Amino acid sequence: MAEELLAADRAFAAASRRTDVAGGMGAMLADDAVMPIAGGFAVGRDSVLAVIRGDTTLAGARLDWTPLRVGVSADGRHGFSLGYTSVQGADGTATPGKYLTYWVKRADGWRAAVYRRRRATTAAEAGTIPPVLPGRGAVPSQDPAVITGYRESLARAERSFSDDAQRIGLGAAFARWGSPDAMNMGPSTRSTFVIGADSIGAMVADGEPATGSSVSWAPDHGVLVASSGDLGVTMGTIVVNEPDSTGARRRFSFFTVWRRPTPDQPWRYVAE
């Protein structure tokens, strides 16, 4: 199943090279696709494409990407991919970047349910990393109550992650709640992904207070989870704890991909 998702992502990328950015993205987006934007989320395929078409820097451009890694759930219906992008401008310039996509397989095949792209200052060397495969003990469930329980457990994990950050610090919380092979986009000044929970923790701890955290967050925009309870995505809002000079607290939208080998084990983030 991982090979099937990888092939689908590559096929969408190949088709995207032959059209504009909205055309390339539109082919792969689910009807209910979600994309983080300033101030919240674009919800629905049409809304996402409206944001893309409204970006003047993409006028006449084409989007290409190369998947670096994929992961799939035991039910074969959910997955994620991440890798490197290149926007080929109308003037011939190339702008590098990184992307993360959460996929859901439906009647029309794999489609992007949640998507984010971030620019980078320099291009990264393409390659592949072994896929994230499901554990042998994870099996699909047809019981709606069980699947609801999986969603609720993932929402609790995200909230506990934020609560821990307030107590032990942002860096320590990221190190604790991430899987050993977790991958983070990192800032736009970095060309490659940050790999490993400890490395991610060290990155986010830079500039943080000695105790506690500068931000808190919650999955207030929703949660998607595979019927096998081993892969899911949280979507929500990061809030800066200290208000600015006007008394307002800055807010940023986010989404995080989580996994666990089996439903009786704790959730750990694997991509963001």
mmCIF file of C-alpha atoms in Angstrom:
data_model
loop_
_atom_site.group_PDB
_atom_site.id
_atom_site.type_symbol
_atom_site.label_atom_id
_atom_site.label_comp_id
_atom_site.label_asym_id
_atom_site.label_seq_id
_atom_site.Cartn_x
_atom_site.Cartn_y
_atom_site.Cartn_z
ATOM 1 C CA MET A 1 0.000 0.000 0.000
ATOM 2 C CA ALA A 2 2.903 2.380 0.650
ATOM 3 C CA GLU A 3 4.152 1.813 -2.894
ATOM 4 C CA GLU A 4 0.678 2.577 -4.240
ATOM 5 C CA LEU A 5 0.534 5.907 -2.384
ATOM 6 C CA LEU A 6 4.064 6.787 -3.470
ATOM 7 C CA ALA A 7 3.128 6.049 -7.093
ATOM 8 C CA ALA A 8 -0.010 8.195 -6.790
ATOM 9 C CA ASP A 9 1.926 11.138 -5.390
ATOM 10 C CA ARG A 10 4.524 10.862 -8.145
ATOM 11 C CA ALA A 11 1.817 10.646 -10.804
ATOM 12 C CA PHE A 12 0.111 13.803 -9.553
ATOM 13 C CA ALA A 13 3.495 15.563 -9.569
ATOM 14 C CA ALA A 14 4.172 14.471 -13.144
ATOM 15 C CA ALA A 15 0.768 15.763 -14.263
ATOM 16 C CA SER A 16 1.318 19.033 -12.402
ATOM 17 C CA ARG A 17 4.407 19.798 -14.501
ATOM 18 C CA ARG A 18 2.150 20.118 -17.560
ATOM 19 C CA THR A 19 -0.264 22.721 -16.191
ATOM 20 C CA ASP A 20 -0.501 25.714 -13.865
ATOM 21 C CA VAL A 21 -0.311 25.446 -10.069
ATOM 22 C CA ALA A 22 -4.079 25.456 -9.536
ATOM 23 C CA GLY A 23 -4.524 22.800 -12.212
ATOM 24 C CA GLY A 24 -1.820 20.614 -10.710
ATOM 25 C CA MET A 25 -3.160 20.944 -7.176
ATOM 26 C CA GLY A 26 -6.793 20.657 -8.195
ATOM 27 C CA ALA A 27 -6.313 17.189 -9.652
ATOM 28 C CA MET A 28 -5.181 15.715 -6.346
ATOM 29 C CA LEU A 29 -7.352 17.566 -3.806
ATOM 30 C CA ALA A 30 -10.307 15.867 -2.129
ATOM 31 C CA ASP A 31 -13.605 17.777 -2.300
ATOM 32 C CA ASP A 32 -13.318 18.446 1.454
ATOM 33 C CA ALA A 33 -9.588 19.221 1.406
ATOM 34 C CA VAL A 34 -8.165 21.515 4.094
ATOM 35 C CA MET A 35 -5.138 23.828 3.895
ATOM 36 C CA PRO A 36 -3.705 26.048 6.651
ATOM 37 C CA ILE A 37 -3.696 29.728 5.715
ATOM 38 C CA ALA A 38 -3.094 32.963 7.601
ATOM 39 C CA GLY A 39 -5.857 33.310 10.176
ATOM 40 C CA GLY A 40 -7.203 29.776 9.903
ATOM 41 C CA PHE A 41 -7.900 27.189 7.229
ATOM 42 C CA ALA A 42 -9.182 27.113 3.672
ATOM 43 C CA VAL A 43 -11.872 24.435 3.764
ATOM 44 C CA GLY A 44 -13.003 22.610 0.645
ATOM 45 C CA ARG A 45 -11.342 22.100 -2.712
ATOM 46 C CA ASP A 46 -12.793 25.274 -4.206
ATOM 47 C CA SER A 47 -11.626 27.401 -1.269
ATOM 48 C CA VAL A 48 -8.113 25.959 -1.407
ATOM 49 C CA LEU A 49 -7.887 26.623 -5.142
ATOM 50 C CA ALA A 50 -9.195 30.172 -4.643
ATOM 51 C CA VAL A 51 -6.294 30.827 -2.268
ATOM 52 C CA ILE A 52 -3.820 29.410 -4.775
ATOM 53 C CA ARG A 53 -5.263 31.444 -7.649
ATOM 54 C CA GLY A 54 -5.159 34.558 -5.482
ATOM 55 C CA ASP A 55 -1.405 34.214 -4.893
ATOM 56 C CA THR A 56 0.116 36.587 -7.463
ATOM 57 C CA THR A 57 3.556 34.982 -7.049
ATOM 58 C CA LEU A 58 2.117 31.832 -8.663
ATOM 59 C CA ALA A 59 0.748 33.554 -11.775
ATOM 60 C CA GLY A 60 1.955 31.634 -14.830
ATOM 61 C CA ALA A 61 3.981 29.266 -12.647
ATOM 62 C CA ARG A 62 4.114 25.461 -12.489
ATOM 63 C CA LEU A 63 4.486 23.320 -9.382
ATOM 64 C CA ASP A 64 6.647 20.210 -9.266
ATOM 65 C CA TRP A 65 7.435 18.012 -6.273
ATOM 66 C CA THR A 66 9.381 14.921 -5.316
ATOM 67 C CA PRO A 67 8.172 12.692 -2.455
ATOM 68 C CA LEU A 68 10.819 11.840 0.094
ATOM 69 C CA ARG A 69 8.766 9.594 2.361
ATOM 70 C CA VAL A 70 5.306 8.068 2.685
ATOM 71 C CA GLY A 71 3.415 6.352 5.465
ATOM 72 C CA VAL A 72 0.192 4.326 5.460
ATOM 73 C CA SER A 73 -2.370 2.989 7.928
ATOM 74 C CA ALA A 74 -3.189 -0.670 8.462
ATOM 75 C CA ASP A 75 -6.610 -0.264 6.835
ATOM 76 C CA GLY A 76 -4.949 1.022 3.654
ATOM 77 C CA ARG A 77 -7.235 4.074 3.569
ATOM 78 C CA HIS A 78 -5.110 6.803 5.183
ATOM 79 C CA GLY A 79 -1.563 7.895 4.500
ATOM 80 C CA PHE A 80 0.853 10.791 4.309
ATOM 81 C CA SER A 81 3.669 11.933 2.080
ATOM 82 C CA LEU A 82 6.290 14.620 2.398
ATOM 83 C CA GLY A 83 9.095 15.906 0.249
ATOM 84 C CA TYR A 84 10.488 18.777 -1.755
ATOM 85 C CA THR A 85 8.806 21.186 -4.146
ATOM 86 C CA SER A 86 9.904 23.536 -6.883
ATOM 87 C CA VAL A 87 7.813 26.377 -8.283
ATOM 88 C CA GLN A 88 8.903 27.174 -11.817
ATOM 89 C CA GLY A 89 8.041 30.831 -12.328
ATOM 90 C CA ALA A 90 6.864 32.400 -15.570
ATOM 91 C CA ASP A 91 10.198 34.230 -15.694
ATOM 92 C CA GLY A 92 12.152 30.973 -15.534
ATOM 93 C CA THR A 93 13.192 31.215 -11.887
ATOM 94 C CA ALA A 94 12.815 28.224 -9.571
ATOM 95 C CA THR A 95 11.700 28.619 -5.939
ATOM 96 C CA PRO A 96 12.388 25.572 -3.744
ATOM 97 C CA GLY A 97 10.214 24.390 -0.896
ATOM 98 C CA LYS A 98 8.887 21.519 1.207
ATOM 99 C CA TYR A 99 5.439 19.930 1.470
ATOM 100 C CA LEU A 100 3.388 17.640 3.682
ATOM 101 C CA THR A 101 0.176 15.941 2.535
ATOM 102 C CA TYR A 102 -2.290 13.798 4.453
ATOM 103 C CA TRP A 103 -4.137 11.466 2.095
ATOM 104 C CA VAL A 104 -7.414 9.560 2.245
ATOM 105 C CA LYS A 105 -8.262 6.799 -0.230
ATOM 106 C CA ARG A 106 -11.805 6.938 -1.550
ATOM 107 C CA ALA A 107 -13.717 5.619 -4.566
ATOM 108 C CA ASP A 108 -11.706 7.824 -6.936
ATOM 109 C CA GLY A 109 -8.375 6.763 -5.430
ATOM 110 C CA TRP A 110 -5.918 8.595 -3.201
ATOM 111 C CA ARG A 111 -6.797 12.252 -2.672
ATOM 112 C CA ALA A 112 -5.175 14.960 -0.547
ATOM 113 C CA ALA A 113 -7.289 15.696 2.531
ATOM 114 C CA VAL A 114 -4.865 18.118 4.224
ATOM 115 C CA TYR A 115 -1.980 19.938 2.547
ATOM 116 C CA ARG A 116 0.765 22.418 3.377
ATOM 117 C CA ARG A 117 3.667 23.823 1.396
ATOM 118 C CA ARG A 118 6.505 26.003 2.721
ATOM 119 C CA ARG A 119 9.129 27.861 0.769
ATOM 120 C CA ALA A 120 12.832 27.259 1.361
ATOM 121 C CA THR A 121 15.770 29.523 0.626
ATOM 122 C CA THR A 122 17.805 26.763 -1.034
ATOM 123 C CA ALA A 123 16.944 23.514 -2.795
ATOM 124 C CA ALA A 124 17.530 20.174 -1.081
ATOM 125 C CA GLU A 125 18.935 17.064 -2.708
ATOM 126 C CA ALA A 126 16.155 14.622 -3.567
ATOM 127 C CA GLY A 127 16.225 11.084 -2.219
ATOM 128 C CA THR A 128 13.999 8.575 -0.429
ATOM 129 C CA ILE A 129 13.541 7.486 3.174
ATOM 130 C CA PRO A 130 12.010 4.111 4.109
ATOM 131 C CA PRO A 131 8.209 4.308 4.478
ATOM 132 C CA VAL A 132 6.289 4.317 7.739
ATOM 133 C CA LEU A 133 4.459 0.989 7.736
ATOM 134 C CA PRO A 134 1.657 -0.193 10.032
ATOM 135 C CA GLY A 135 2.213 -2.554 12.934
ATOM 136 C CA ARG A 136 0.953 -6.117 12.661
ATOM 137 C CA GLY A 137 -1.533 -5.699 15.501
ATOM 138 C CA ALA A 138 -3.535 -2.873 13.941
ATOM 139 C CA VAL A 139 -6.722 -3.999 12.191
ATOM 140 C CA PRO A 140 -9.612 -2.028 10.642
ATOM 141 C CA SER A 141 -12.833 -1.570 12.603
ATOM 142 C CA GLN A 142 -16.334 -1.154 11.199
ATOM 143 C CA ASP A 143 -17.734 0.050 14.538
ATOM 144 C CA PRO A 144 -18.423 3.828 14.467
ATOM 145 C CA ALA A 145 -18.085 3.997 18.254
ATOM 146 C CA VAL A 146 -14.608 2.494 18.090
ATOM 147 C CA ILE A 147 -13.501 4.925 15.385
ATOM 148 C CA THR A 148 -14.939 7.833 17.378
ATOM 149 C CA GLY A 149 -12.890 6.611 20.320
ATOM 150 C CA TYR A 150 -9.762 6.660 18.159
ATOM 151 C CA ARG A 151 -10.458 10.279 17.168
ATOM 152 C CA GLU A 152 -11.047 11.288 20.772
ATOM 153 C CA SER A 153 -7.852 9.593 21.945
ATOM 154 C CA LEU A 154 -5.825 11.477 19.316
ATOM 155 C CA ALA A 155 -7.427 14.802 20.279
ATOM 156 C CA ARG A 156 -6.527 14.099 23.920
ATOM 157 C CA ALA A 157 -2.948 13.314 22.905
ATOM 158 C CA GLU A 158 -2.600 16.653 21.093
ATOM 159 C CA ARG A 159 -3.969 18.547 24.093
ATOM 160 C CA SER A 160 -1.705 16.637 26.479
ATOM 161 C CA PHE A 161 1.254 17.496 24.245
ATOM 162 C CA SER A 162 0.449 21.198 24.666
ATOM 163 C CA ASP A 163 -0.147 20.787 28.410
ATOM 164 C CA ASP A 164 3.239 19.124 28.790
ATOM 165 C CA ALA A 165 4.909 22.010 26.968
ATOM 166 C CA GLN A 166 3.553 24.431 29.566
ATOM 167 C CA ARG A 167 5.085 22.339 32.353
ATOM 168 C CA ILE A 168 8.376 21.003 31.001
ATOM 169 C CA GLY A 169 9.126 23.370 28.131
ATOM 170 C CA LEU A 170 8.467 23.314 24.401
ATOM 171 C CA GLY A 171 11.673 21.516 23.424
ATOM 172 C CA ALA A 172 11.270 18.793 26.043
ATOM 173 C CA ALA A 173 7.641 18.235 25.040
ATOM 174 C CA PHE A 174 8.547 17.891 21.355
ATOM 175 C CA ALA A 175 11.241 15.389 22.272
ATOM 176 C CA ARG A 176 8.830 13.413 24.465
ATOM 177 C CA TRP A 177 5.850 13.307 22.085
ATOM 178 C CA GLY A 178 7.640 12.619 18.813
ATOM 179 C CA SER A 179 8.575 9.270 17.306
ATOM 180 C CA PRO A 180 12.311 8.593 16.914
ATOM 181 C CA ASP A 181 11.993 8.992 13.129
ATOM 182 C CA ALA A 182 9.616 11.981 13.194
ATOM 183 C CA MET A 183 10.128 14.637 10.528
ATOM 184 C CA ASN A 184 9.512 18.367 10.796
ATOM 185 C CA MET A 185 9.544 20.925 7.962
ATOM 186 C CA GLY A 186 11.649 23.332 9.973
ATOM 187 C CA PRO A 187 11.874 27.027 9.118
ATOM 188 C CA SER A 188 11.970 28.386 5.571
ATOM 189 C CA THR A 189 15.648 29.194 6.111
ATOM 190 C CA ARG A 190 16.370 25.452 6.256
ATOM 191 C CA SER A 191 16.417 23.475 3.017
ATOM 192 C CA THR A 192 15.891 19.999 4.531
ATOM 193 C CA PHE A 193 13.520 18.409 7.012
ATOM 194 C CA VAL A 194 14.559 18.040 10.655
ATOM 195 C CA ILE A 195 14.603 14.322 11.523
ATOM 196 C CA GLY A 196 14.159 12.755 14.962
ATOM 197 C CA ALA A 197 12.182 13.894 18.009
ATOM 198 C CA ASP A 198 15.305 14.970 19.898
ATOM 199 C CA SER A 199 16.543 17.085 16.985
ATOM 200 C CA ILE A 200 13.098 18.620 16.529
ATOM 201 C CA GLY A 201 12.958 19.376 20.242
ATOM 202 C CA ALA A 202 16.317 21.116 20.090
ATOM 203 C CA MET A 203 15.181 23.188 17.117
ATOM 204 C CA VAL A 204 11.927 24.432 18.655
ATOM 205 C CA ALA A 205 13.628 25.117 22.009
ATOM 206 C CA ASP A 206 15.814 27.813 20.447
ATOM 207 C CA GLY A 207 14.718 31.176 21.808
ATOM 208 C CA GLU A 208 12.210 29.650 24.208
ATOM 209 C CA PRO A 209 11.889 30.719 27.886
ATOM 210 C CA ALA A 210 13.869 28.758 30.481
ATOM 211 C CA THR A 211 10.637 27.272 31.831
ATOM 212 C CA GLY A 212 7.247 26.730 30.293
ATOM 213 C CA SER A 213 6.344 27.482 26.696
ATOM 214 C CA SER A 214 5.773 30.580 24.596
ATOM 215 C CA VAL A 215 2.789 28.939 22.866
ATOM 216 C CA SER A 216 -0.133 26.622 23.515
ATOM 217 C CA TRP A 217 -2.360 24.804 21.048
ATOM 218 C CA ALA A 218 -5.338 22.512 20.536
ATOM 219 C CA PRO A 219 -6.887 20.435 17.716
ATOM 220 C CA ASP A 220 -9.826 22.832 17.480
ATOM 221 C CA HIS A 221 -10.282 22.407 13.739
ATOM 222 C CA GLY A 222 -10.755 18.654 13.777
ATOM 223 C CA VAL A 223 -9.175 15.202 13.705
ATOM 224 C CA LEU A 224 -9.073 12.487 11.035
ATOM 225 C CA VAL A 225 -8.164 8.908 12.019
ATOM 226 C CA ALA A 226 -7.901 5.657 10.085
ATOM 227 C CA SER A 227 -10.386 2.916 10.965
ATOM 228 C CA SER A 228 -7.412 0.869 12.171
ATOM 229 C CA GLY A 229 -6.622 3.510 14.808
ATOM 230 C CA ASP A 230 -2.930 3.691 13.964
ATOM 231 C CA LEU A 231 -2.625 6.828 11.801
ATOM 232 C CA GLY A 232 -4.308 10.200 12.039
ATOM 233 C CA VAL A 233 -4.001 13.946 11.638
ATOM 234 C CA THR A 234 -4.888 16.799 13.988
ATOM 235 C CA MET A 235 -5.746 20.302 12.759
ATOM 236 C CA GLY A 236 -5.889 23.326 14.995
ATOM 237 C CA THR A 237 -4.603 26.637 16.271
ATOM 238 C CA ILE A 238 -1.349 27.651 17.942
ATOM 239 C CA VAL A 239 -1.757 30.642 20.261
ATOM 240 C CA VAL A 240 1.115 32.811 21.526
ATOM 241 C CA ASN A 241 0.735 32.868 25.313
ATOM 242 C CA GLU A 242 1.879 36.459 25.839
ATOM 243 C CA PRO A 243 -0.344 39.162 24.322
ATOM 244 C CA ASP A 244 1.207 41.828 22.118
ATOM 245 C CA SER A 245 1.116 45.585 22.748
ATOM 246 C CA THR A 246 -2.530 45.727 21.677
ATOM 247 C CA GLY A 247 -3.541 42.947 24.049
ATOM 248 C CA ALA A 248 -4.082 40.467 21.221
ATOM 249 C CA ARG A 249 -2.498 37.028 21.053
ATOM 250 C CA ARG A 250 -1.149 35.940 17.695
ATOM 251 C CA ARG A 251 -2.615 32.767 16.240
ATOM 252 C CA PHE A 252 -1.308 30.292 13.666
ATOM 253 C CA SER A 253 -2.991 27.299 12.070
ATOM 254 C CA PHE A 254 -1.254 23.895 12.080
ATOM 255 C CA PHE A 255 -1.701 20.246 11.315
ATOM 256 C CA THR A 256 0.265 17.263 12.603
ATOM 257 C CA VAL A 257 0.395 13.633 11.459
ATOM 258 C CA TRP A 258 0.415 11.035 14.246
ATOM 259 C CA ARG A 259 0.918 7.288 14.348
ATOM 260 C CA ARG A 260 1.127 4.349 16.744
ATOM 261 C CA PRO A 261 1.916 0.679 16.030
ATOM 262 C CA THR A 262 -1.378 -0.516 17.551
ATOM 263 C CA PRO A 263 -4.387 1.187 19.170
ATOM 264 C CA ASP A 264 -3.314 0.123 22.666
ATOM 265 C CA GLN A 265 -0.067 2.101 22.415
ATOM 266 C CA PRO A 266 0.423 5.867 22.833
ATOM 267 C CA TRP A 267 0.191 8.283 19.924
ATOM 268 C CA ARG A 268 3.397 9.944 18.747
ATOM 269 C CA TYR A 269 3.727 12.604 16.043
ATOM 270 C CA VAL A 270 5.545 11.427 12.929
ATOM 271 C CA ALA A 271 5.324 14.369 10.520
ATOM 272 C CA GLU A 272 4.582 18.080 10.687
#
